[in-house]
Amino acid sequence: KMAGSSAPWIGSAYLFLQSTCKTIVLPSLYESSQKKPSVFKALTLALADSTGSMNGVEILKVHCSHPHLIVQLKFLKQENCRQFLRSYREGALQKSLQNHLQLSLATTTVPLETELKAGNEHLDKMLKDEDRCLECIYREKPDRLRDEEITELEECLKSLIVHQSVNNNVAVKDCASLNSPSLPFPSPGSSLSPQVTFVFQGQQFANRTLTPDDHQKFAKLVSKKWKQVGRSLQKNCRALRDPVIDNLALEYDREGLYEQAYQMLLRFIHSEGKKATIARLIAALEENSLISLAEELLGLHSNEDCS
C-alpha cells in the first residue's frame, strides 16, 4: 500500500499550538532564552506520551509564527504515527501538552488550541479516517534535517533527566548555555554566518540571521517583485528551486502578495536555518533594484515604497 515491505515508513506533519490565554504567548516564551528549554521539555514529554516512546516521533524544528508555535514532526514508523493520531484525536495529546507546560513553566493552566497539517491537508477535518491521515503524513517527506538548536535542546533535556537527582546545578548550567532566541531567528547582530560583514552602497554592515521584523517588512514592502527575489535566492537554496515559487503563487493567490512573499521567505528561512542571513537577502534585493527595501531592512530609515 503506502510503502513497500523493504522501504522504511517515514512521514512528516506540522503541529500548530496556540494558547487561548492572553497572558501566555507560546512563541514569546520560546523566544526567551530562560523559558525555551522548559517549553521544549514540555513538547518532548507530551509527544513521548502520545506515542508511548521517547523515540516515537522526532522534532525537526520549532518555529515561532505569532500567535502560533509550529512544531515540525518526523515519524519513522507507521505504528507510532497511528498512536500519535489516536492521542491527538481523543484529546490526550492536548491534555498532556497542557499538563507538561503547566509543570515546566510553573504556571496555573495553559489552555491550548491545536491544529495538525500535512502539506496542504488540514488533518483535523479527517481525523476519523485514520488511514487517510496516515497517507497524507506519509506523502509529506521531511524536507530538512533536524535543526542544530533542536539537537542542543535534546542534549540539554537528556542532561537534565540524567543529572536531576545527582547534580542539578550542572544540568541547569548546561541549559543556560542555550541562550539564542527562537528558531529560526537568532538574535539580531549575532554572527552565525562565516561572512561576518558585508558591503551595501559603500557602507559596511554586520551580517546577521534574518529576524521576524525583517521577515514582515520584506513581505509588506516587496510587492509584486517577491518572485524575482525568490529566483535570486534560489541559486543557493534548494527549497526555492522551480517549480516551488510558481506553486507558492498559486497556493496563496487568494491571500495576496503579502502572504505570497511571506511564505517564500519562510521557505528560505526554514531551509537555510542559521545561514538565512541579511547579507543574502540584501544581495537578492540589489540584484532586482529594490534598493529602498534594502535600506529599510538595514535601518537606513528610507520611507520610500518599493515599486
PDB file of C-alpha atoms in Angstrom:
ATOM      1  CA  LYS A   1       0.000   0.000   0.000  1.00  0.00           C
ATOM      2  CA  MET A   2       1.730   3.140   1.270  1.00  0.00           C
ATOM      3  CA  ALA A   3       5.195   1.624   1.477  1.00  0.00           C
ATOM      4  CA  GLY A   4       6.930  -1.483   0.244  1.00  0.00           C
ATOM      5  CA  SER A   5       7.928  -4.080   2.779  1.00  0.00           C
ATOM      6  CA  SER A   6      11.609  -3.178   2.429  1.00  0.00           C
ATOM      7  CA  ALA A   7      11.236   0.617   2.442  1.00  0.00           C
ATOM      8  CA  PRO A   8      11.151   2.420   5.813  1.00  0.00           C
ATOM      9  CA  TRP A   9       7.936   4.267   6.673  1.00  0.00           C
ATOM     10  CA  ILE A  10       8.728   7.971   7.007  1.00  0.00           C
ATOM     11  CA  GLY A  11       6.293  10.868   7.150  1.00  0.00           C
ATOM     12  CA  SER A  12       6.056  14.477   8.287  1.00  0.00           C
ATOM     13  CA  ALA A  13       3.439  16.798   9.772  1.00  0.00           C
ATOM     14  CA  TYR A  14       3.168  20.234  11.376  1.00  0.00           C
ATOM     15  CA  LEU A  15       1.572  20.695  14.797  1.00  0.00           C
ATOM     16  CA  PHE A  16       0.246  24.242  15.370  1.00  0.00           C
ATOM     17  CA  LEU A  17      -0.136  25.313  19.003  1.00  0.00           C
ATOM     18  CA  GLN A  18      -1.770  28.468  20.336  1.00  0.00           C
ATOM     19  CA  SER A  19      -2.609  29.427  23.897  1.00  0.00           C
ATOM     20  CA  THR A  20      -6.091  30.860  24.331  1.00  0.00           C
ATOM     21  CA  CYS A  21      -4.916  32.688  27.449  1.00  0.00           C
ATOM     22  CA  LYS A  22      -3.822  36.233  26.592  1.00  0.00           C
ATOM     23  CA  THR A  23      -1.110  36.252  29.254  1.00  0.00           C
ATOM     24  CA  ILE A  24       0.568  33.089  27.887  1.00  0.00           C
ATOM     25  CA  VAL A  25       2.057  33.626  24.432  1.00  0.00           C
ATOM     26  CA  LEU A  26       3.866  30.451  23.424  1.00  0.00           C
ATOM     27  CA  PRO A  27       6.095  31.979  20.692  1.00  0.00           C
ATOM     28  CA  SER A  28       7.271  34.667  23.129  1.00  0.00           C
ATOM     29  CA  LEU A  29       8.043  32.042  25.766  1.00  0.00           C
ATOM     30  CA  TYR A  30      10.013  30.001  23.241  1.00  0.00           C
ATOM     31  CA  GLU A  31      11.890  33.142  22.170  1.00  0.00           C
ATOM     32  CA  SER A  32      13.011  33.617  25.775  1.00  0.00           C
ATOM     33  CA  SER A  33      16.403  32.006  26.444  1.00  0.00           C
ATOM     34  CA  GLN A  34      15.275  31.237  30.014  1.00  0.00           C
ATOM     35  CA  LYS A  35      11.955  29.636  29.047  1.00  0.00           C
ATOM     36  CA  LYS A  36      12.967  27.891  25.814  1.00  0.00           C
ATOM     37  CA  PRO A  37      14.344  24.693  27.484  1.00  0.00           C
ATOM     38  CA  SER A  38      11.188  24.428  29.607  1.00  0.00           C
ATOM     39  CA  VAL A  39       8.854  24.754  26.615  1.00  0.00           C
ATOM     40  CA  PHE A  40      10.937  22.244  24.640  1.00  0.00           C
ATOM     41  CA  LYS A  41      10.875  19.806  27.554  1.00  0.00           C
ATOM     42  CA  ALA A  42       7.065  20.014  27.703  1.00  0.00           C
ATOM     43  CA  LEU A  43       6.785  19.415  23.947  1.00  0.00           C
ATOM     44  CA  THR A  44       9.138  16.432  24.061  1.00  0.00           C
ATOM     45  CA  LEU A  45       7.445  14.741  27.022  1.00  0.00           C
ATOM     46  CA  ALA A  46       3.931  15.272  25.657  1.00  0.00           C
ATOM     47  CA  LEU A  47       4.927  13.822  22.272  1.00  0.00           C
ATOM     48  CA  ALA A  48       6.522  10.861  24.054  1.00  0.00           C
ATOM     49  CA  ASP A  49       3.222  10.349  25.917  1.00  0.00           C
ATOM     50  CA  SER A  50       1.344  10.388  22.610  1.00  0.00           C
ATOM     51  CA  THR A  51       3.439   7.608  21.031  1.00  0.00           C
ATOM     52  CA  GLY A  52       4.416   5.652  24.149  1.00  0.00           C
ATOM     53  CA  SER A  53       8.111   6.172  23.438  1.00  0.00           C
ATOM     54  CA  MET A  54      10.762   8.900  23.623  1.00  0.00           C
ATOM     55  CA  ASN A  55      11.740   7.826  20.085  1.00  0.00           C
ATOM     56  CA  GLY A  56       8.229   7.625  18.644  1.00  0.00           C
ATOM     57  CA  VAL A  57       8.400  10.968  16.863  1.00  0.00           C
ATOM     58  CA  GLU A  58      11.237  13.421  16.163  1.00  0.00           C
ATOM     59  CA  ILE A  59      11.039  17.192  16.424  1.00  0.00           C
ATOM     60  CA  LEU A  60      12.833  18.619  13.389  1.00  0.00           C
ATOM     61  CA  LYS A  61      12.190  22.290  14.023  1.00  0.00           C
ATOM     62  CA  VAL A  62      10.180  24.638  16.217  1.00  0.00           C
ATOM     63  CA  HIS A  63       9.092  27.840  14.522  1.00  0.00           C
ATOM     64  CA  CYS A  64       7.635  30.931  16.163  1.00  0.00           C
ATOM     65  CA  SER A  65       4.911  32.422  13.978  1.00  0.00           C
ATOM     66  CA  HIS A  66       2.836  34.626  16.282  1.00  0.00           C
ATOM     67  CA  PRO A  67       0.427  33.659  17.735  1.00  0.00           C
ATOM     68  CA  HIS A  68       1.366  30.059  16.870  1.00  0.00           C
ATOM     69  CA  LEU A  69       4.187  27.803  17.911  1.00  0.00           C
ATOM     70  CA  ILE A  70       4.675  25.426  14.966  1.00  0.00           C
ATOM     71  CA  VAL A  71       6.382  22.080  15.555  1.00  0.00           C
ATOM     72  CA  GLN A  72       7.638  20.133  12.533  1.00  0.00           C
ATOM     73  CA  LEU A  73       7.372  16.410  13.273  1.00  0.00           C
ATOM     74  CA  LYS A  74       9.038  13.408  11.658  1.00  0.00           C
ATOM     75  CA  PHE A  75       7.579   9.917  12.055  1.00  0.00           C
ATOM     76  CA  LEU A  76       9.756   6.866  11.420  1.00  0.00           C
ATOM     77  CA  LYS A  77       7.198   4.109  11.987  1.00  0.00           C
ATOM     78  CA  GLN A  78       3.587   3.821  10.885  1.00  0.00           C
ATOM     79  CA  GLU A  79       2.523   2.365  14.244  1.00  0.00           C
ATOM     80  CA  ASN A  80       3.992   5.311  16.138  1.00  0.00           C
ATOM     81  CA  CYS A  81       2.147   7.660  13.805  1.00  0.00           C
ATOM     82  CA  ARG A  82      -1.109   5.764  14.426  1.00  0.00           C
ATOM     83  CA  GLN A  83      -0.662   6.110  18.186  1.00  0.00           C
ATOM     84  CA  PHE A  84       0.052   9.825  17.787  1.00  0.00           C
ATOM     85  CA  LEU A  85      -3.077  10.321  15.653  1.00  0.00           C
ATOM     86  CA  ARG A  86      -5.253   8.494  18.177  1.00  0.00           C
ATOM     87  CA  SER A  87      -3.818  10.506  21.040  1.00  0.00           C
ATOM     88  CA  TYR A  88      -4.407  13.711  19.069  1.00  0.00           C
ATOM     89  CA  ARG A  89      -7.948  12.725  18.024  1.00  0.00           C
ATOM     90  CA  GLU A  90      -9.001  11.759  21.553  1.00  0.00           C
ATOM     91  CA  GLY A  91      -7.601  14.978  23.063  1.00  0.00           C
ATOM     92  CA  ALA A  92      -4.975  13.125  25.099  1.00  0.00           C
ATOM     93  CA  LEU A  93      -2.075  14.932  23.407  1.00  0.00           C
ATOM     94  CA  GLN A  94      -3.683  18.314  24.036  1.00  0.00           C
ATOM     95  CA  LYS A  95      -4.231  17.463  27.706  1.00  0.00           C
ATOM     96  CA  SER A  96      -0.677  16.140  28.047  1.00  0.00           C
ATOM     97  CA  LEU A  97       0.744  19.299  26.473  1.00  0.00           C
ATOM     98  CA  GLN A  98      -1.285  21.464  28.835  1.00  0.00           C
ATOM     99  CA  ASN A  99      -0.103  19.470  31.870  1.00  0.00           C
ATOM    100  CA  HIS A 100       3.572  19.426  30.874  1.00  0.00           C
ATOM    101  CA  LEU A 101       3.570  23.133  30.015  1.00  0.00           C
ATOM    102  CA  GLN A 102       1.923  23.900  33.341  1.00  0.00           C
ATOM    103  CA  LEU A 103       4.614  21.927  35.198  1.00  0.00           C
ATOM    104  CA  SER A 104       7.570  23.133  33.141  1.00  0.00           C
ATOM    105  CA  LEU A 105       6.571  26.791  33.245  1.00  0.00           C
ATOM    106  CA  ALA A 106       5.349  26.640  36.855  1.00  0.00           C
ATOM    107  CA  THR A 107       2.097  28.366  35.926  1.00  0.00           C
ATOM    108  CA  THR A 108      -1.583  27.715  36.672  1.00  0.00           C
ATOM    109  CA  THR A 109      -3.164  26.434  33.449  1.00  0.00           C
ATOM    110  CA  VAL A 110      -2.171  26.658  29.788  1.00  0.00           C
ATOM    111  CA  PRO A 111      -5.347  26.357  27.677  1.00  0.00           C
ATOM    112  CA  LEU A 112      -4.434  25.316  24.142  1.00  0.00           C
ATOM    113  CA  GLU A 113      -5.863  25.254  20.645  1.00  0.00           C
ATOM    114  CA  THR A 114      -4.203  22.770  18.297  1.00  0.00           C
ATOM    115  CA  GLU A 115      -4.156  22.181  14.561  1.00  0.00           C
ATOM    116  CA  LEU A 116      -2.456  19.426  12.576  1.00  0.00           C
ATOM    117  CA  LYS A 117      -1.374  19.805   8.957  1.00  0.00           C
ATOM    118  CA  ALA A 118       0.479  17.677   6.415  1.00  0.00           C
ATOM    119  CA  GLY A 119       1.336  19.719   3.346  1.00  0.00           C
ATOM    120  CA  ASN A 120      -1.864  21.450   2.241  1.00  0.00           C
ATOM    121  CA  GLU A 121      -4.076  18.981   4.092  1.00  0.00           C
ATOM    122  CA  HIS A 122      -5.811  20.003   7.325  1.00  0.00           C
ATOM    123  CA  LEU A 123      -5.837  16.705   9.184  1.00  0.00           C
ATOM    124  CA  ASP A 124      -8.281  17.948  11.845  1.00  0.00           C
ATOM    125  CA  LYS A 125     -11.014  17.646   9.195  1.00  0.00           C
ATOM    126  CA  MET A 126     -10.307  13.943   8.572  1.00  0.00           C
ATOM    127  CA  LEU A 127      -9.250  12.569  11.965  1.00  0.00           C
ATOM    128  CA  LYS A 128     -11.928   9.849  11.902  1.00  0.00           C
ATOM    129  CA  ASP A 129     -10.307   8.445   8.769  1.00  0.00           C
ATOM    130  CA  GLU A 130      -7.023   7.328  10.315  1.00  0.00           C
ATOM    131  CA  ASP A 131      -5.720   5.643   7.149  1.00  0.00           C
ATOM    132  CA  ARG A 132      -6.277   8.782   5.104  1.00  0.00           C
ATOM    133  CA  CYS A 133      -4.385  10.846   7.705  1.00  0.00           C
ATOM    134  CA  LEU A 134      -1.534   8.318   7.578  1.00  0.00           C
ATOM    135  CA  GLU A 135      -1.402   8.577   3.787  1.00  0.00           C
ATOM    136  CA  CYS A 136      -1.217  12.393   3.945  1.00  0.00           C
ATOM    137  CA  ILE A 137       1.598  12.269   6.508  1.00  0.00           C
ATOM    138  CA  TYR A 138       3.430   9.552   4.553  1.00  0.00           C
ATOM    139  CA  ARG A 139       3.249  11.652   1.351  1.00  0.00           C
ATOM    140  CA  GLU A 140       4.948  14.561   3.128  1.00  0.00           C
ATOM    141  CA  LYS A 141       8.578  13.519   3.409  1.00  0.00           C
ATOM    142  CA  PRO A 142      10.662  15.685   5.780  1.00  0.00           C
ATOM    143  CA  ASP A 143      12.267  18.475   3.720  1.00  0.00           C
ATOM    144  CA  ARG A 144      15.083  19.196   6.150  1.00  0.00           C
ATOM    145  CA  LEU A 145      17.444  17.678   8.681  1.00  0.00           C
ATOM    146  CA  ARG A 146      16.936  18.313  12.369  1.00  0.00           C
ATOM    147  CA  ASP A 147      17.801  21.912  13.262  1.00  0.00           C
ATOM    148  CA  GLU A 148      21.084  22.305  15.142  1.00  0.00           C
ATOM    149  CA  GLU A 149      19.407  24.011  18.070  1.00  0.00           C
ATOM    150  CA  ILE A 150      16.916  21.148  18.456  1.00  0.00           C
ATOM    151  CA  THR A 151      19.861  18.778  18.864  1.00  0.00           C
ATOM    152  CA  GLU A 152      21.328  21.082  21.532  1.00  0.00           C
ATOM    153  CA  LEU A 153      17.997  21.281  23.354  1.00  0.00           C
ATOM    154  CA  GLU A 154      17.633  17.485  23.279  1.00  0.00           C
ATOM    155  CA  GLU A 155      21.109  17.075  24.750  1.00  0.00           C
ATOM    156  CA  CYS A 156      20.181  19.599  27.420  1.00  0.00           C
ATOM    157  CA  LEU A 157      16.984  17.672  28.208  1.00  0.00           C
ATOM    158  CA  LYS A 158      18.910  14.382  28.470  1.00  0.00           C
ATOM    159  CA  SER A 159      21.361  16.116  30.780  1.00  0.00           C
ATOM    160  CA  LEU A 160      18.500  17.319  32.972  1.00  0.00           C
ATOM    161  CA  ILE A 161      16.994  13.839  33.183  1.00  0.00           C
ATOM    162  CA  VAL A 162      20.324  12.128  33.909  1.00  0.00           C
ATOM    163  CA  HIS A 163      21.675  14.657  36.385  1.00  0.00           C
ATOM    164  CA  GLN A 164      18.474  15.794  38.079  1.00  0.00           C
ATOM    165  CA  SER A 165      18.929  13.638  41.164  1.00  0.00           C
ATOM    166  CA  VAL A 166      22.738  13.765  41.098  1.00  0.00           C
ATOM    167  CA  ASN A 167      23.834  17.300  40.362  1.00  0.00           C
ATOM    168  CA  ASN A 168      21.078  19.675  39.418  1.00  0.00           C
ATOM    169  CA  ASN A 169      23.431  22.651  39.199  1.00  0.00           C
ATOM    170  CA  VAL A 170      25.359  21.096  36.320  1.00  0.00           C
ATOM    171  CA  ALA A 171      22.168  20.437  34.383  1.00  0.00           C
ATOM    172  CA  VAL A 172      20.934  23.979  34.886  1.00  0.00           C
ATOM    173  CA  LYS A 173      24.299  25.335  33.778  1.00  0.00           C
ATOM    174  CA  ASP A 174      24.128  23.210  30.600  1.00  0.00           C
ATOM    175  CA  CYS A 175      20.693  24.599  29.766  1.00  0.00           C
ATOM    176  CA  ALA A 176      21.760  28.169  30.447  1.00  0.00           C
ATOM    177  CA  SER A 177      24.189  27.956  27.538  1.00  0.00           C
ATOM    178  CA  LEU A 178      21.226  27.690  25.140  1.00  0.00           C
ATOM    179  CA  ASN A 179      20.724  31.416  25.064  1.00  0.00           C
ATOM    180  CA  SER A 180      19.842  32.006  21.416  1.00  0.00           C
ATOM    181  CA  PRO A 181      16.300  33.222  20.705  1.00  0.00           C
ATOM    182  CA  SER A 182      13.613  31.495  18.693  1.00  0.00           C
ATOM    183  CA  LEU A 183      14.039  29.236  15.724  1.00  0.00           C
ATOM    184  CA  PRO A 184      14.697  30.080  13.042  1.00  0.00           C
ATOM    185  CA  PHE A 185      15.554  33.656  14.076  1.00  0.00           C
ATOM    186  CA  PRO A 186      18.724  34.005  16.191  1.00  0.00           C
ATOM    187  CA  SER A 187      19.231  37.376  17.816  1.00  0.00           C
ATOM    188  CA  PRO A 188      19.873  40.459  15.687  1.00  0.00           C
ATOM    189  CA  GLY A 189      23.594  41.083  15.458  1.00  0.00           C
ATOM    190  CA  SER A 190      24.614  37.503  16.144  1.00  0.00           C
ATOM    191  CA  SER A 191      27.400  36.476  13.777  1.00  0.00           C
ATOM    192  CA  LEU A 192      26.333  32.999  12.788  1.00  0.00           C
ATOM    193  CA  SER A 193      27.486  33.099   9.176  1.00  0.00           C
ATOM    194  CA  PRO A 194      31.116  32.762   8.066  1.00  0.00           C
ATOM    195  CA  GLN A 195      30.566  36.130   6.382  1.00  0.00           C
ATOM    196  CA  VAL A 196      30.809  38.473   9.369  1.00  0.00           C
ATOM    197  CA  THR A 197      30.263  41.731   7.481  1.00  0.00           C
ATOM    198  CA  PHE A 198      29.090  42.788   4.026  1.00  0.00           C
ATOM    199  CA  VAL A 199      29.087  45.983   1.969  1.00  0.00           C
ATOM    200  CA  PHE A 200      25.983  47.796   0.755  1.00  0.00           C
ATOM    201  CA  GLN A 201      26.077  51.184  -1.005  1.00  0.00           C
ATOM    202  CA  GLY A 202      29.695  51.651   0.048  1.00  0.00           C
ATOM    203  CA  GLN A 203      28.932  51.069   3.747  1.00  0.00           C
ATOM    204  CA  GLN A 204      29.917  48.047   5.833  1.00  0.00           C
ATOM    205  CA  PHE A 205      27.228  46.225   7.833  1.00  0.00           C
ATOM    206  CA  ALA A 206      27.370  43.377  10.337  1.00  0.00           C
ATOM    207  CA  ASN A 207      25.896  40.204   8.923  1.00  0.00           C
ATOM    208  CA  ARG A 208      23.196  38.507  10.998  1.00  0.00           C
ATOM    209  CA  THR A 209      20.450  35.965  10.693  1.00  0.00           C
ATOM    210  CA  LEU A 210      17.089  37.273   9.478  1.00  0.00           C
ATOM    211  CA  THR A 211      14.687  38.360  12.229  1.00  0.00           C
ATOM    212  CA  PRO A 212      10.855  38.274  12.389  1.00  0.00           C
ATOM    213  CA  ASP A 213      10.907  42.043  11.816  1.00  0.00           C
ATOM    214  CA  ASP A 214      12.955  41.593   8.615  1.00  0.00           C
ATOM    215  CA  HIS A 215      10.505  38.903   7.502  1.00  0.00           C
ATOM    216  CA  GLN A 216       7.429  41.081   7.995  1.00  0.00           C
ATOM    217  CA  LYS A 217       8.974  44.204   6.449  1.00  0.00           C
ATOM    218  CA  PHE A 218      10.038  42.242   3.394  1.00  0.00           C
ATOM    219  CA  ALA A 219       6.579  40.744   2.902  1.00  0.00           C
ATOM    220  CA  LYS A 220       4.905  44.132   3.365  1.00  0.00           C
ATOM    221  CA  LEU A 221       7.133  46.125   1.013  1.00  0.00           C
ATOM    222  CA  VAL A 222       8.393  43.807  -1.723  1.00  0.00           C
ATOM    223  CA  SER A 223       5.034  43.726  -3.557  1.00  0.00           C
ATOM    224  CA  LYS A 224       4.978  42.025  -6.984  1.00  0.00           C
ATOM    225  CA  LYS A 225       8.734  41.555  -7.110  1.00  0.00           C
ATOM    226  CA  TRP A 226       8.747  38.780  -4.488  1.00  0.00           C
ATOM    227  CA  LYS A 227       9.043  36.174  -7.243  1.00  0.00           C
ATOM    228  CA  GLN A 228      12.133  37.831  -8.712  1.00  0.00           C
ATOM    229  CA  VAL A 229      13.767  37.986  -5.293  1.00  0.00           C
ATOM    230  CA  GLY A 230      12.872  34.324  -4.762  1.00  0.00           C
ATOM    231  CA  ARG A 231      14.557  33.387  -8.020  1.00  0.00           C
ATOM    232  CA  SER A 232      17.680  35.277  -6.978  1.00  0.00           C
ATOM    233  CA  LEU A 233      17.698  33.398  -3.653  1.00  0.00           C
ATOM    234  CA  GLN A 234      17.050  30.037  -5.324  1.00  0.00           C
ATOM    235  CA  LYS A 235      20.567  29.975  -6.838  1.00  0.00           C
ATOM    236  CA  ASN A 236      21.903  28.839  -3.463  1.00  0.00           C
ATOM    237  CA  CYS A 237      18.720  27.473  -1.888  1.00  0.00           C
ATOM    238  CA  ARG A 238      17.259  24.127  -2.943  1.00  0.00           C
ATOM    239  CA  ALA A 239      13.969  24.799  -1.157  1.00  0.00           C
ATOM    240  CA  LEU A 240      13.171  27.560  -3.684  1.00  0.00           C
ATOM    241  CA  ARG A 241      14.050  25.645  -6.847  1.00  0.00           C
ATOM    242  CA  ASP A 242      11.447  25.549  -9.614  1.00  0.00           C
ATOM    243  CA  PRO A 243       8.515  24.963  -9.508  1.00  0.00           C
ATOM    244  CA  VAL A 244       8.306  25.937  -5.804  1.00  0.00           C
ATOM    245  CA  ILE A 245       7.954  29.682  -6.417  1.00  0.00           C
ATOM    246  CA  ASP A 246       5.180  29.258  -9.007  1.00  0.00           C
ATOM    247  CA  ASN A 247       3.412  26.808  -6.698  1.00  0.00           C
ATOM    248  CA  LEU A 248       3.528  29.328  -3.849  1.00  0.00           C
ATOM    249  CA  ALA A 249       2.000  31.966  -6.124  1.00  0.00           C
ATOM    250  CA  LEU A 250      -0.906  29.641  -6.907  1.00  0.00           C
ATOM    251  CA  GLU A 251      -1.326  28.275  -3.389  1.00  0.00           C
ATOM    252  CA  TYR A 252      -1.519  31.719  -1.753  1.00  0.00           C
ATOM    253  CA  ASP A 253      -3.150  33.596  -4.631  1.00  0.00           C
ATOM    254  CA  ARG A 254      -6.313  34.340  -2.602  1.00  0.00           C
ATOM    255  CA  GLU A 255      -4.315  35.641   0.364  1.00  0.00           C
ATOM    256  CA  GLY A 256      -2.496  38.202  -1.785  1.00  0.00           C
ATOM    257  CA  LEU A 257       1.042  39.475  -2.312  1.00  0.00           C
ATOM    258  CA  TYR A 258       1.949  39.864   1.368  1.00  0.00           C
ATOM    259  CA  GLU A 259       1.261  36.205   2.142  1.00  0.00           C
ATOM    260  CA  GLN A 260       2.952  35.008  -1.043  1.00  0.00           C
ATOM    261  CA  ALA A 261       6.106  36.960  -0.203  1.00  0.00           C
ATOM    262  CA  TYR A 262       5.934  35.894   3.446  1.00  0.00           C
ATOM    263  CA  GLN A 263       5.648  32.207   2.556  1.00  0.00           C
ATOM    264  CA  MET A 264       8.510  32.414   0.044  1.00  0.00           C
ATOM    265  CA  LEU A 265      10.891  33.906   2.595  1.00  0.00           C
ATOM    266  CA  LEU A 266       9.627  31.441   5.203  1.00  0.00           C
ATOM    267  CA  ARG A 267      10.711  28.578   2.912  1.00  0.00           C
ATOM    268  CA  PHE A 268      14.150  30.194   2.623  1.00  0.00           C
ATOM    269  CA  ILE A 269      14.452  30.600   6.413  1.00  0.00           C
ATOM    270  CA  HIS A 270      13.220  27.065   7.155  1.00  0.00           C
ATOM    271  CA  SER A 271      15.601  25.559   4.648  1.00  0.00           C
ATOM    272  CA  GLU A 272      18.705  27.597   5.406  1.00  0.00           C
ATOM    273  CA  GLY A 273      18.363  27.979   9.184  1.00  0.00           C
ATOM    274  CA  LYS A 274      21.288  29.998  10.552  1.00  0.00           C
ATOM    275  CA  LYS A 275      22.539  30.575   7.013  1.00  0.00           C
ATOM    276  CA  ALA A 276      19.417  32.615   6.174  1.00  0.00           C
ATOM    277  CA  THR A 277      21.285  35.905   6.593  1.00  0.00           C
ATOM    278  CA  ILE A 278      20.536  39.543   5.927  1.00  0.00           C
ATOM    279  CA  ALA A 279      23.532  39.675   3.554  1.00  0.00           C
ATOM    280  CA  ARG A 280      21.969  37.057   1.249  1.00  0.00           C
ATOM    281  CA  LEU A 281      18.608  38.840   1.210  1.00  0.00           C
ATOM    282  CA  ILE A 282      20.192  42.260   0.596  1.00  0.00           C
ATOM    283  CA  ALA A 283      22.190  40.809  -2.341  1.00  0.00           C
ATOM    284  CA  ALA A 284      18.957  39.430  -3.839  1.00  0.00           C
ATOM    285  CA  LEU A 285      17.238  42.800  -3.372  1.00  0.00           C
ATOM    286  CA  GLU A 286      20.154  44.652  -5.017  1.00  0.00           C
ATOM    287  CA  GLU A 287      20.041  42.237  -7.938  1.00  0.00           C
ATOM    288  CA  ASN A 288      16.416  43.264  -8.507  1.00  0.00           C
ATOM    289  CA  SER A 289      16.930  47.021  -7.942  1.00  0.00           C
ATOM    290  CA  LEU A 290      14.948  47.008  -4.673  1.00  0.00           C
ATOM    291  CA  ILE A 291      17.317  49.454  -3.030  1.00  0.00           C
ATOM    292  CA  SER A 292      14.762  51.270  -0.857  1.00  0.00           C
ATOM    293  CA  LEU A 293      13.615  47.975   0.679  1.00  0.00           C
ATOM    294  CA  ALA A 294      17.240  47.018   1.350  1.00  0.00           C
ATOM    295  CA  GLU A 295      17.753  50.384   3.065  1.00  0.00           C
ATOM    296  CA  GLU A 296      14.619  49.819   5.157  1.00  0.00           C
ATOM    297  CA  LEU A 297      15.845  46.396   6.323  1.00  0.00           C
ATOM    298  CA  LEU A 298      19.244  47.840   7.231  1.00  0.00           C
ATOM    299  CA  GLY A 299      17.686  50.639   9.289  1.00  0.00           C
ATOM    300  CA  LEU A 300      18.715  53.439   6.961  1.00  0.00           C
ATOM    301  CA  HIS A 301      15.270  54.984   7.521  1.00  0.00           C
ATOM    302  CA  SER A 302      14.209  55.199   3.924  1.00  0.00           C
ATOM    303  CA  ASN A 303      10.469  55.830   3.796  1.00  0.00           C
ATOM    304  CA  GLU A 304      10.138  55.216   0.082  1.00  0.00           C
ATOM    305  CA  ASP A 305       7.986  52.300  -1.011  1.00  0.00           C
ATOM    306  CA  CYS A 306       9.466  49.577  -3.155  1.00  0.00           C
ATOM    307  CA  SER A 307       7.939  49.543  -6.569  1.00  0.00           C
TER     308      SER A 307
END
